[in-house]
Short mmCIF file of C-alpha atoms and ligand atoms in Angstrom, two decimals:
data_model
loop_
_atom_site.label_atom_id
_atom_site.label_comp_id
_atom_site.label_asym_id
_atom_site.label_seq_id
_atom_site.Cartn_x
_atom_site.Cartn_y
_atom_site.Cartn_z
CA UNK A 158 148.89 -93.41 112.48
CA UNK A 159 147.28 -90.58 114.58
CA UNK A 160 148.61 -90.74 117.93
CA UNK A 161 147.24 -89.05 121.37
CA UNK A 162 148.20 -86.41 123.74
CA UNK A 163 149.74 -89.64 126.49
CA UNK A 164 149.53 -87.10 128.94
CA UNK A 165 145.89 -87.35 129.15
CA UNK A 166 146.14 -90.67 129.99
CA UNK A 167 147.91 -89.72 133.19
CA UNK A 168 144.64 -87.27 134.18
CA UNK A 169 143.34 -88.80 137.35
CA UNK A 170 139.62 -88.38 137.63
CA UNK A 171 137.02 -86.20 135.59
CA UNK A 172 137.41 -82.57 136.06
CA UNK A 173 135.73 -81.78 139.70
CA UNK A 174 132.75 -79.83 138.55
CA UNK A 175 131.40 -81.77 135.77
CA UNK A 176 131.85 -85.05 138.07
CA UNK A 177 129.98 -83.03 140.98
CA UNK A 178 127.47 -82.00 138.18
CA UNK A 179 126.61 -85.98 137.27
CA UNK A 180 126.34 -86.87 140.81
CA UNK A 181 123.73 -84.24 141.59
CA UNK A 182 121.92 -84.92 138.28
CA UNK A 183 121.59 -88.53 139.36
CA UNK A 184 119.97 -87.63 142.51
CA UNK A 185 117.50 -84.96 140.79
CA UNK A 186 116.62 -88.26 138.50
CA UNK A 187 116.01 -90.34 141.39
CA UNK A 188 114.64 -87.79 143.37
CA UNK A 189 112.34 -85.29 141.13
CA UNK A 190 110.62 -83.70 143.82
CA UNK A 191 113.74 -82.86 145.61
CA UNK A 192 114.35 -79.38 145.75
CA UNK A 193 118.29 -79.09 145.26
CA UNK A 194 119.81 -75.79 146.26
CA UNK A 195 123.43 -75.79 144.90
CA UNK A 196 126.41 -73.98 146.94
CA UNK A 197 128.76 -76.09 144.99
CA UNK A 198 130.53 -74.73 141.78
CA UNK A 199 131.09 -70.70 142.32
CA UNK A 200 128.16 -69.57 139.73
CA UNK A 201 126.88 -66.12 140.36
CA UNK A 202 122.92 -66.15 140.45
CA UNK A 203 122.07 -62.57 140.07
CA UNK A 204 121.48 -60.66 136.94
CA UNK A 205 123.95 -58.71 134.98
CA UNK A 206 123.89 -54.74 136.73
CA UNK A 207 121.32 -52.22 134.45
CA UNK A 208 124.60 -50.12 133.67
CA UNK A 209 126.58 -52.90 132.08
CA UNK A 210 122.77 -54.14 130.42
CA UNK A 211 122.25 -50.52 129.34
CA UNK A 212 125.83 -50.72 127.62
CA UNK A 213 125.35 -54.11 125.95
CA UNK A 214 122.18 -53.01 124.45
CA UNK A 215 123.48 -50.03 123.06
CA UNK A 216 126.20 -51.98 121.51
CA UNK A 217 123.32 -54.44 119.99
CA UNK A 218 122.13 -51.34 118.35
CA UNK A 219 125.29 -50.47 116.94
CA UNK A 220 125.52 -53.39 115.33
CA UNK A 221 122.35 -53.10 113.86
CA UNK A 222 123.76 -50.04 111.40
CA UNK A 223 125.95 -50.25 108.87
CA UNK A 224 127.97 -46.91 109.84
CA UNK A 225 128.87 -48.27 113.17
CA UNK A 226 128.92 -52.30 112.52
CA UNK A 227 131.78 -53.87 113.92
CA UNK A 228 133.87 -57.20 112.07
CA UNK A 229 136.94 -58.43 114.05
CA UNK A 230 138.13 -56.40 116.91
CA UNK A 231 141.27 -56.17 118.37
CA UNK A 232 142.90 -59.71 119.74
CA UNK A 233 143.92 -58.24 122.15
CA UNK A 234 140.70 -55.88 123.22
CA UNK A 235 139.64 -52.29 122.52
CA UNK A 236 141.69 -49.97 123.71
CA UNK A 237 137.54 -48.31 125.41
CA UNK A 238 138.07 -51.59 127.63
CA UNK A 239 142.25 -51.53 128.17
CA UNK A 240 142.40 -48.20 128.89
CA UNK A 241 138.88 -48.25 131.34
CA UNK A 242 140.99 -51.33 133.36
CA UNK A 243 144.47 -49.43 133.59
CA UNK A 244 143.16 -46.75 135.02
CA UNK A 245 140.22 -48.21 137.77
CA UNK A 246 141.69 -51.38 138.13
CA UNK A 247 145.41 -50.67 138.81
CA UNK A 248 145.89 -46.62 139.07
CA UNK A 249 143.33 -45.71 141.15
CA UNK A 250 145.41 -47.94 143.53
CA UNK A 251 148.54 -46.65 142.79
CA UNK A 252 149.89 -49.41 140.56
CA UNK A 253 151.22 -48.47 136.96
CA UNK A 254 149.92 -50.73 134.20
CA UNK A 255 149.70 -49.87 130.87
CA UNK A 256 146.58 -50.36 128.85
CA UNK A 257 149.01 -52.25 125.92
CA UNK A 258 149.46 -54.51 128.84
CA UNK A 259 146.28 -55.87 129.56
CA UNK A 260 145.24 -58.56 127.07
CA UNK A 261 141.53 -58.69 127.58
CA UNK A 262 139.93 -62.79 127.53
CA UNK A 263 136.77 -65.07 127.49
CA UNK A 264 138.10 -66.50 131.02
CA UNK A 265 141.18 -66.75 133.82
CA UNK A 266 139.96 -70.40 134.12
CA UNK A 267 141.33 -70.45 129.70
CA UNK A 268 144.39 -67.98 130.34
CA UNK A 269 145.72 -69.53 133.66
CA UNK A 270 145.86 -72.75 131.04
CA UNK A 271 146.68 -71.22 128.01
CA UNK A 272 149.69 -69.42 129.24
CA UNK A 273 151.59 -72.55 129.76
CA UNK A 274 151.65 -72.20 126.04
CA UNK A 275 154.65 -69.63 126.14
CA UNK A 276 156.68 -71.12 129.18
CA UNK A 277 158.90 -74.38 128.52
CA UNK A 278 158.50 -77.99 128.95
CA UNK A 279 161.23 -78.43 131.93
CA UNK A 280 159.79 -75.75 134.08
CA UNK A 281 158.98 -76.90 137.67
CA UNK A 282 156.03 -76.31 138.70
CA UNK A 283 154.81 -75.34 142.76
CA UNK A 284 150.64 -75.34 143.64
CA UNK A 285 149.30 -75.06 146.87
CA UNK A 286 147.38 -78.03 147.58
CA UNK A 287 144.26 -77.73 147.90
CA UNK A 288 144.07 -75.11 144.97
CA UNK A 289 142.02 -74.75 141.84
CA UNK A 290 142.11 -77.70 139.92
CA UNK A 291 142.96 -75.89 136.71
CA UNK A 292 146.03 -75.10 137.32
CA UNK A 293 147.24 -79.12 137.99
CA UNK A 294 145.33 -80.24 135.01
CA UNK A 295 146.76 -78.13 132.74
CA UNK A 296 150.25 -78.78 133.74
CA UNK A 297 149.50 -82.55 133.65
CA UNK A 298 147.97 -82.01 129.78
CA UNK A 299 151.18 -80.11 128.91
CA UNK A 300 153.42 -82.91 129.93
CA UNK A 301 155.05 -81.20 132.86
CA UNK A 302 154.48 -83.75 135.56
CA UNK A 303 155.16 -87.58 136.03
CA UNK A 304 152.36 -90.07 136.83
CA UNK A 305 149.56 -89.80 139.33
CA UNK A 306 150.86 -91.27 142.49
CA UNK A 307 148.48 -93.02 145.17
CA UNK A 308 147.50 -89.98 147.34
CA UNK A 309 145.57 -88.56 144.23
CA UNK A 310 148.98 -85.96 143.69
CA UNK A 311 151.22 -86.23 140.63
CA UNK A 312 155.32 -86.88 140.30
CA UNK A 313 157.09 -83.67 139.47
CA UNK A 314 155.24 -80.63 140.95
CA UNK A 315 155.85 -79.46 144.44
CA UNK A 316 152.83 -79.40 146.60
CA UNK A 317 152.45 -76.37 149.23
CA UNK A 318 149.93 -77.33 151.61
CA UNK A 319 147.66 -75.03 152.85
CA UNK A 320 145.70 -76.08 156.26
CA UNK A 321 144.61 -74.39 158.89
CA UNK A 322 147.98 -75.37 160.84
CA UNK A 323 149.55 -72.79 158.71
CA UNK A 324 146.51 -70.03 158.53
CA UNK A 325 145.88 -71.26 154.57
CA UNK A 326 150.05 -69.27 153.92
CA UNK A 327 151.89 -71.89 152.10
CA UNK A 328 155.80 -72.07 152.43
CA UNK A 329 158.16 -71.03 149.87
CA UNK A 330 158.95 -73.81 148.15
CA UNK A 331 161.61 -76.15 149.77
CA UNK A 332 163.15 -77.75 146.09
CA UNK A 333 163.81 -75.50 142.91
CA UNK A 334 160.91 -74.18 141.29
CA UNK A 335 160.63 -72.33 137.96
CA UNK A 336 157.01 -71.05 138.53
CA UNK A 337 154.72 -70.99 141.25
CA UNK A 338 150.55 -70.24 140.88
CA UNK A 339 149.16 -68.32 143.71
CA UNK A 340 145.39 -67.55 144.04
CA UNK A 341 144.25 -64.36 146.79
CA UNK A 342 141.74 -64.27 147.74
CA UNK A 343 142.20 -67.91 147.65
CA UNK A 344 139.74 -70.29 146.05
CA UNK A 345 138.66 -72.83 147.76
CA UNK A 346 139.86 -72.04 151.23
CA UNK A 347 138.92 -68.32 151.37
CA UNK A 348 142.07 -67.31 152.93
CA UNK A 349 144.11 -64.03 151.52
CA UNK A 350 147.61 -63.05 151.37
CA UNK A 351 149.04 -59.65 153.63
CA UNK A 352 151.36 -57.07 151.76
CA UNK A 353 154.17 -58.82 153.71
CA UNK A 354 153.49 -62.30 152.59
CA UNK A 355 152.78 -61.18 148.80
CA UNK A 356 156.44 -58.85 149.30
CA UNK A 357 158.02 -62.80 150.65
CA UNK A 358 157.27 -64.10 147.70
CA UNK A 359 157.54 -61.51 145.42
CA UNK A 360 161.33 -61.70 146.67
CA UNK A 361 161.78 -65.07 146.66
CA UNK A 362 160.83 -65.58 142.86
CA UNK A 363 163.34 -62.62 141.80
CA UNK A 364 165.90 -64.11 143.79
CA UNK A 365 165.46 -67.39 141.92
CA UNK A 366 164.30 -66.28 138.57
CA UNK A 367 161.18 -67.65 138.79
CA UNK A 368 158.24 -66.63 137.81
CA UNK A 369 154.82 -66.04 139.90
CA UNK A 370 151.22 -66.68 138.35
CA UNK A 371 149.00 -64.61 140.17
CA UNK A 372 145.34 -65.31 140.15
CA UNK A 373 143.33 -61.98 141.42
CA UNK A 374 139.73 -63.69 140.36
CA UNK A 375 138.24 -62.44 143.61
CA UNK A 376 139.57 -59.51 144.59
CA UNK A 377 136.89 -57.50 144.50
CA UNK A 378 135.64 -59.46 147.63
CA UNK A 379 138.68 -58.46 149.72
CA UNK A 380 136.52 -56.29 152.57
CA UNK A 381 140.00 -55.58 155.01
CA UNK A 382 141.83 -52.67 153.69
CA UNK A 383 145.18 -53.73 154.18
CA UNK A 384 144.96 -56.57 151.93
CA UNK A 385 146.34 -56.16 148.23
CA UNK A 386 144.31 -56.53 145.33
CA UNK A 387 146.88 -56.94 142.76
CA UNK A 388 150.23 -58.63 143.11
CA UNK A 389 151.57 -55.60 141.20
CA UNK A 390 151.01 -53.80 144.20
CA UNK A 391 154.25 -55.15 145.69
CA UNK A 392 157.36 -53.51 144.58
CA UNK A 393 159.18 -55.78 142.05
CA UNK A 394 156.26 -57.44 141.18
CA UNK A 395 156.54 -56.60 137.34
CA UNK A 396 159.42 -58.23 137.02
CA UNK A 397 158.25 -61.23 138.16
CA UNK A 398 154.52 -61.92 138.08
CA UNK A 399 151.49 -62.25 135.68
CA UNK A 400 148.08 -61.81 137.03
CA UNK A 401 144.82 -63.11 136.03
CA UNK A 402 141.75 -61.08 136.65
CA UNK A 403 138.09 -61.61 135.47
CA UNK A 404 134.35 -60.16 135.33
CA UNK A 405 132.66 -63.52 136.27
CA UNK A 406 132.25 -63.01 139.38
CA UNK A 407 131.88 -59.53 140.62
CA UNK A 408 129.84 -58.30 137.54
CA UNK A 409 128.39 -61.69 137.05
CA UNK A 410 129.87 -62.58 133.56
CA UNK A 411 129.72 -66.38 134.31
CA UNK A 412 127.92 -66.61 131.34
CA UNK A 413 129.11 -63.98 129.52
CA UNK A 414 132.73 -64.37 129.85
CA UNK A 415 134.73 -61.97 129.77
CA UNK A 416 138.44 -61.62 131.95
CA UNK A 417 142.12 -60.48 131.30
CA UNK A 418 145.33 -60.85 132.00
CA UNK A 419 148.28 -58.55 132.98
CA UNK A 420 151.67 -59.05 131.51
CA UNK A 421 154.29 -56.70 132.20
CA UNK A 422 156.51 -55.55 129.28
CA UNK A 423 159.42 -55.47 131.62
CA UNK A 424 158.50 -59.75 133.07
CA UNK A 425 160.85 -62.42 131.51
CA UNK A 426 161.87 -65.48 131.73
CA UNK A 427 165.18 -67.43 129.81
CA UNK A 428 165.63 -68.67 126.83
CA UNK A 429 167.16 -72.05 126.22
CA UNK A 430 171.03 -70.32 125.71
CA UNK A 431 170.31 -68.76 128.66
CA UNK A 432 169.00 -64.95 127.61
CA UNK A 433 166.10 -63.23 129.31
CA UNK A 434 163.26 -62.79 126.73
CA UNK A 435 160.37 -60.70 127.58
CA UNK A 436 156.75 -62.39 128.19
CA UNK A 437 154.45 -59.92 126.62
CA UNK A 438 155.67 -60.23 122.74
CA UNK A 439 155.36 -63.95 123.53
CA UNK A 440 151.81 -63.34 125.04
CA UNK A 441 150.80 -61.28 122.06
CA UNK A 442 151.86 -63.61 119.32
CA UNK A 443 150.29 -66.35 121.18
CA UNK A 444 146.68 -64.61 121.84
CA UNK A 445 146.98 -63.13 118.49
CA UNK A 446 147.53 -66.36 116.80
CA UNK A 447 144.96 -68.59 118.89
CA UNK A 448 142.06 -66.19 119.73
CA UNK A 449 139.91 -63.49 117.62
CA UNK A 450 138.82 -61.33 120.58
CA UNK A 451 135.97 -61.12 123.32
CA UNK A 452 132.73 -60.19 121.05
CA UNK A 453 132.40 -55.78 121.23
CA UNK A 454 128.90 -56.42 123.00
CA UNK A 455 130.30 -57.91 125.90
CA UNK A 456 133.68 -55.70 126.01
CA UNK A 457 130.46 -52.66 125.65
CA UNK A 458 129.26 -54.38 128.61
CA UNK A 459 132.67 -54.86 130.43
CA UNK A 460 133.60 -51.44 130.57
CA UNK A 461 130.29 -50.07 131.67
CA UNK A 462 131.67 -51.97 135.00
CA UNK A 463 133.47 -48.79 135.22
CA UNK A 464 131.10 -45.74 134.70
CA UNK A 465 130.36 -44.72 138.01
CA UNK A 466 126.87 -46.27 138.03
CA UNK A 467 128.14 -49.33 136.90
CA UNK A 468 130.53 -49.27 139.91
CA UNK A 469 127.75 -48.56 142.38
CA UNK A 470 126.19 -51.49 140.79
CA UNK A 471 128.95 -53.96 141.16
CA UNK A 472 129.33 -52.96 145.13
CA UNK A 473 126.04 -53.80 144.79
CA UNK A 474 126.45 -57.11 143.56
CA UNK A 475 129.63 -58.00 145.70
CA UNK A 476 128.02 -56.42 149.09
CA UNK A 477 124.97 -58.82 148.57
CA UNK A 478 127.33 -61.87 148.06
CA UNK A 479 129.15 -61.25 151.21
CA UNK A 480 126.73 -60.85 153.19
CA UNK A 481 125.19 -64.59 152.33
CA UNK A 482 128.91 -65.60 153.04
CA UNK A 483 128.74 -64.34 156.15
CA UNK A 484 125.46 -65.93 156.92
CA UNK A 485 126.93 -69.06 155.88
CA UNK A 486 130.03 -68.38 158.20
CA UNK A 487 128.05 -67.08 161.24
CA UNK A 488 125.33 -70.10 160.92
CA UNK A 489 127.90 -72.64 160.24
CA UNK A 490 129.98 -71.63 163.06
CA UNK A 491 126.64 -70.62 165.49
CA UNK A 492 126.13 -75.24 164.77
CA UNK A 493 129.94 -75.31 166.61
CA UNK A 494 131.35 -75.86 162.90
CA UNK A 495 134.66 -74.73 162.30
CA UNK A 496 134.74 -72.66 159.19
CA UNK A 497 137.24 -70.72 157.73
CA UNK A 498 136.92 -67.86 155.15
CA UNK A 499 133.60 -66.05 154.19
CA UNK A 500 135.29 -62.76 155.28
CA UNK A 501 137.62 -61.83 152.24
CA UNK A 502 136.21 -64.22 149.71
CA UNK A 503 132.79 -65.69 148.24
CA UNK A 504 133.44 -69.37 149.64
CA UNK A 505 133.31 -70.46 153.12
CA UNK A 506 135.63 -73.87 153.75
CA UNK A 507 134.67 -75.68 156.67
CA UNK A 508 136.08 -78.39 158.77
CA UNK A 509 133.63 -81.87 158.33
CA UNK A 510 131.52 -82.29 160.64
CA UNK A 511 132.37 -85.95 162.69
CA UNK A 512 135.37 -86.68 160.87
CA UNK A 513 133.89 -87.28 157.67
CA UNK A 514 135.92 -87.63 154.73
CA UNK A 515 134.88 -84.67 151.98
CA UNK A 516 132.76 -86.87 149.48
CA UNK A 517 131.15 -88.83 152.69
CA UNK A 518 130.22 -84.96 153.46
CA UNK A 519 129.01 -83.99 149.87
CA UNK A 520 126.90 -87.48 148.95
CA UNK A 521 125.21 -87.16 152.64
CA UNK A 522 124.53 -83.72 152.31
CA UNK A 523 122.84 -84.26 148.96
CA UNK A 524 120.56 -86.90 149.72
CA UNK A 525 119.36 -86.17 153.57
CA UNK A 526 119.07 -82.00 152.85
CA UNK A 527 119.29 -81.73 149.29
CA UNK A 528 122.15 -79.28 149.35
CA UNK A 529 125.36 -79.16 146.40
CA UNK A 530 128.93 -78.07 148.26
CA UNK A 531 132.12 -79.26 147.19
CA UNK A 532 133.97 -81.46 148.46
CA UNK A 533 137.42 -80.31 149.84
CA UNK A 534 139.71 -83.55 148.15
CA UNK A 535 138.13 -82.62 144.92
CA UNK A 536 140.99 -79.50 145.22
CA UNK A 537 143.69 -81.44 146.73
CA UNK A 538 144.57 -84.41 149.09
CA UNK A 539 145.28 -81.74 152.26
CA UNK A 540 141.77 -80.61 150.97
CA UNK A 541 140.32 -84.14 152.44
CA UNK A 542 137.96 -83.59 155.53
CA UNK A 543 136.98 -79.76 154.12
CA UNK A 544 134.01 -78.50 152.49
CA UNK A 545 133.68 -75.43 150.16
CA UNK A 546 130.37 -73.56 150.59
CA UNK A 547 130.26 -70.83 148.06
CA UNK A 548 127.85 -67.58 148.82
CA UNK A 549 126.75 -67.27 145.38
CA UNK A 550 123.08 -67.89 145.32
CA UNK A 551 119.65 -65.90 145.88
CA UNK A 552 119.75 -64.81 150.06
CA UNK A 553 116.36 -67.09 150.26
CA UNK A 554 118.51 -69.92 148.82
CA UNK A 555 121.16 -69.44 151.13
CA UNK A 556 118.42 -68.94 154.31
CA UNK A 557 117.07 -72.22 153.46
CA UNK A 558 120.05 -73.99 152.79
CA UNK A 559 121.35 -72.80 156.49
CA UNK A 560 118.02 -74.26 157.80
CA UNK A 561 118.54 -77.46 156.54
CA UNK A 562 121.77 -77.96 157.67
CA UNK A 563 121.04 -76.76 161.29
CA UNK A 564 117.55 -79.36 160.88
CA UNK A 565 120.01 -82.21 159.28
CA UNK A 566 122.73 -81.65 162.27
CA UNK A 567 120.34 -82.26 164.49
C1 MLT B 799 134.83 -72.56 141.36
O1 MLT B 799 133.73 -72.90 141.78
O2 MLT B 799 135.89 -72.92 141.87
C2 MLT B 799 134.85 -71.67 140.18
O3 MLT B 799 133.58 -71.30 139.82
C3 MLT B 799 135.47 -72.32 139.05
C4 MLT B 799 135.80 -71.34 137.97
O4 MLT B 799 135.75 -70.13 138.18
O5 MLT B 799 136.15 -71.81 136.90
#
C-alpha cells in the first residue's frame, strides 16, 4: 500500500499566508462593503518598470519567428542573465562570483526549500525565531526535526531568538549545528546584520564546518551604506555560505517569478566517510534534474533590471516603497507605538499595542479598521505580541491605512 510523507503529519498549522488569506476572505464575505487594505503578506503593488516591460515584449516577438524561437533554455539560465547578475549584483561591489555560479530560479521561497534536497538527513538545523516560515516547514517536511512541542516550536532545531532585548542579532548557536539560515535584511522584523556580525558568523560556521544559508531577498532595501548586501562580501564567505537572492520584490516579479541562487564552486560540506564534496555539482545535478528553466520572456525581462534605465527604474520602485515604510514607521511611532524596522527593509514590526497577543492584534484590526498585517506568532513563538506591517502597497493605501489606525487608537 501507498504510504505518506509522516512528516507532514507533524506540520503544525496551515502555512501562515494562506491561513491569513481565509481569515480575511471570511470577513470580505461577511462584510462586502468593507474596504480591506492589506499590509499583510509582502506583495508588491506596482507595475513591472517600462525597461524590464520593453524587454519582455521584445522577447514575445522573438518568439513569434521561427529564426529566433526559443525551446528549452538552459536549467540553469542564460548565460545574457548569469553574466548581467555577476557583474551588477556582486562585482560592482567588489565580490567575485562567477556567472557558472549563479543558478537562476522561479523563487528563493522554492530554492531556500529545495536545497535541503542536497544536504543530509542528520544535519542540525539553527533558525532564528521569529523567521520566515519556510525555512521550518521545509525542514519539518524533510524529516529533520522531532514533533511539534506545546509552544508552537518543534524537537530538534535550535531556536535563536531574535527580540528587541538583543537588537533582532541572534546568538551563535549554543549546541552543535550543521547549518544555520540567516535572512538580512531580515523578514519579518526588519532588522539587518553589520559587516562585523555577518564576519562572527561567517567565522563561526568555518570553524565548525557548518554551513550558512543566506537569504539576501531584500537587499536592495538596505538604505545605510555600511551594511552588506551579500554575505559573500565577508571574507571566507565562499567557503561557507549559499545565498538566495530574488526579483520579487525590488523589480516586482511577485507574479512573475523569477530569483537565483549563489553557490560557490569552492562551498562543501562532508560526505558520509567523512570527505568534503563540493555543493555546486550537487546543485547542478539537482536543478538540472528537477527544473526546466525560468521561461526566456521573463529571464528577457530579468536582465533588463540591469540596463541602466532599468536600474533607474528599480530605484524607482524601491525609493517609493521606503518611503511608505517610513510613513508607516513615523505614524506608528508619532501614536507612541514602538516599531522597529522600516529603515533597511520593506516591513515595519511593531510592538502590540495594550499587550495584545499577535492574532488578538490581526482579527481586531480586521474587523474595527479593515486593515490585513501579520501577526508576529505566525513567524515564531518570540514573534508573539509583534505585528509585521509591510510597505508594499499604493502610497494612498498606505495614507489611509495610517488614518485608520490613528482613528481606531483612539
Ligand atoms: C512575506 O510576506 O513574508 C513574503 O512575501 C513571503 C514570500 O516572499 O514568500
Amino acid at each position: 500500500m501507498a504510504r505518506i510523507n509522516d512528516n507532514y503529519l507533524k506540520l503544525k498549522a496551515g502555512y501562515l499566508f494562506p491561513e491569513i488569506g481565509r481569515r480575511v476572505s471570511r470577513f470580505v464575505q461577511e462584510h462586502p462593503d468593507a474596504k480591506v487594505i492589506r499590509l499583510g503578506i509582502g506583495d508588491v503593488t506596482e507595475p513591472l518598470p517600462p525597461a524590464i516591460i520593453a524587454a519582455m515584449h521584445a522577447a514575445v516577438d522573438e518568439m513569434a519567428s521561427r529564426e529566433t524561437f526559443r525551446g528549452y533554455g538552459p536549467e540553469q539560465g542564460y548565460d545574457f542573465l548569469r553574466e548581467a547578475i555577476a557583474e551588477h549584483a556582486f562585482a560592482a561591489r567588489g565580490v567575485e562570483i562567477a556567472a557558472d555560479e549563479i543558478f537562476v530560479s522561479d523563487g528563493s521561497k522554492c530554492d531556500t526549500g529545495n536545497i535541503l534536497d542536497i544536504l543530509g538527513p542528520e544535519n542540525r538545523v539553527a533558525i532564528t525565531d521569529p523567521v520566515y516560515p519556510v525555512y521550518v516547514d521545509t525542514n519539518v517536511m524533510a524529516g529533520r526535526t522531532g514533533q511539534a512541542t506545546e509552544g508552537g516550536r518543534y524537537e530538534g532545531i535550535e531556536y535563536l531568538p531574535i527580540t528587541a532585548e538583543n537588537g533582532f542579532q541572534p546568538d551563535l548557536p549554543s549546541t552543535r549545528v550543521d547549518l544555520v539560515y540567516l535572512c538580512f535584511p531580515n523578514n519579518p522584523t526588519g532588522a539587518v546584520a553589520s559587516r562585523e556580525v555577518l564576519k562572527t558568523w561567517v567565522d563561526w560556521a568555518k570553524a565548525n564546518q557548518a554551513l550558512i544559508l543566506f537569504d539576501a531577498a531584500y537587499e536592495a532595501f538596505i538604505t545605510d551604506p555600511s551594511i552588506p548586501h551579500s554575505i559573500f562580501e565577508i571574507e571566507g564567505a565562499r567557503d561557507c555560505a549559499i545565498e538566495f537572492r530574488s526579483f520579487s520584490k525590488d523589480a516586482g516579479f511577485t507574479g512573475t517569478r523569477c530569483a537565483y541562487t549563489v553557490v560557490p564552486k569552492t562551498v562543501t560540506a562532508l560526505t558520509a566517510s567523512g570527505e568534503a564534496q563540493a555543493l555546486h555539482p550537487l546543485w547542478n545535478r539537482r536543478h538540472t534534474t528537477k527544473f526546466n528553466g525560468v521561461s526566456y520572456i521573463v529571464q528577457r525581462g530579468a536582465a533588463a533590471a540591469f540596463s541602466p534605465e532599468g536600474r533607474t527604474q528599480v530605484r524607482g520602485l524601491v525609493d517609493f516603497y521606503m518611503e511608505n515604510a517610513r510613513l508607516i514607521r513615523e505614524g506608528l511611532s508619532a501614536m507612541g507605538i514602538e516599531v522597529h524596522g522600516g529603515v533597511n527593509a520593506p516591513y515595519v514590526w511593531l510592538k502590540t499595542p495594550n499587550d495584545l497577543s499577535s492574532w488578538d492584534f490581526f482579527d481586531r484590526l480586521l474587523s474595527e479598521a479593515h486593515l490585513v498585517g501579520t501577526p508576529g506568532s505566525g513567524f515564531g513563538a518570540a514573534g508573539e505580541g509583534y505585528f509585521r506591517l509591510s510597505a508594499f502597497n499604493s502610497r494612498a493605501n498606505v495614507e489611509e491605512a495610517i488614518a485608520r489606525i490613528k482613528n481606531w487608537l483612539g
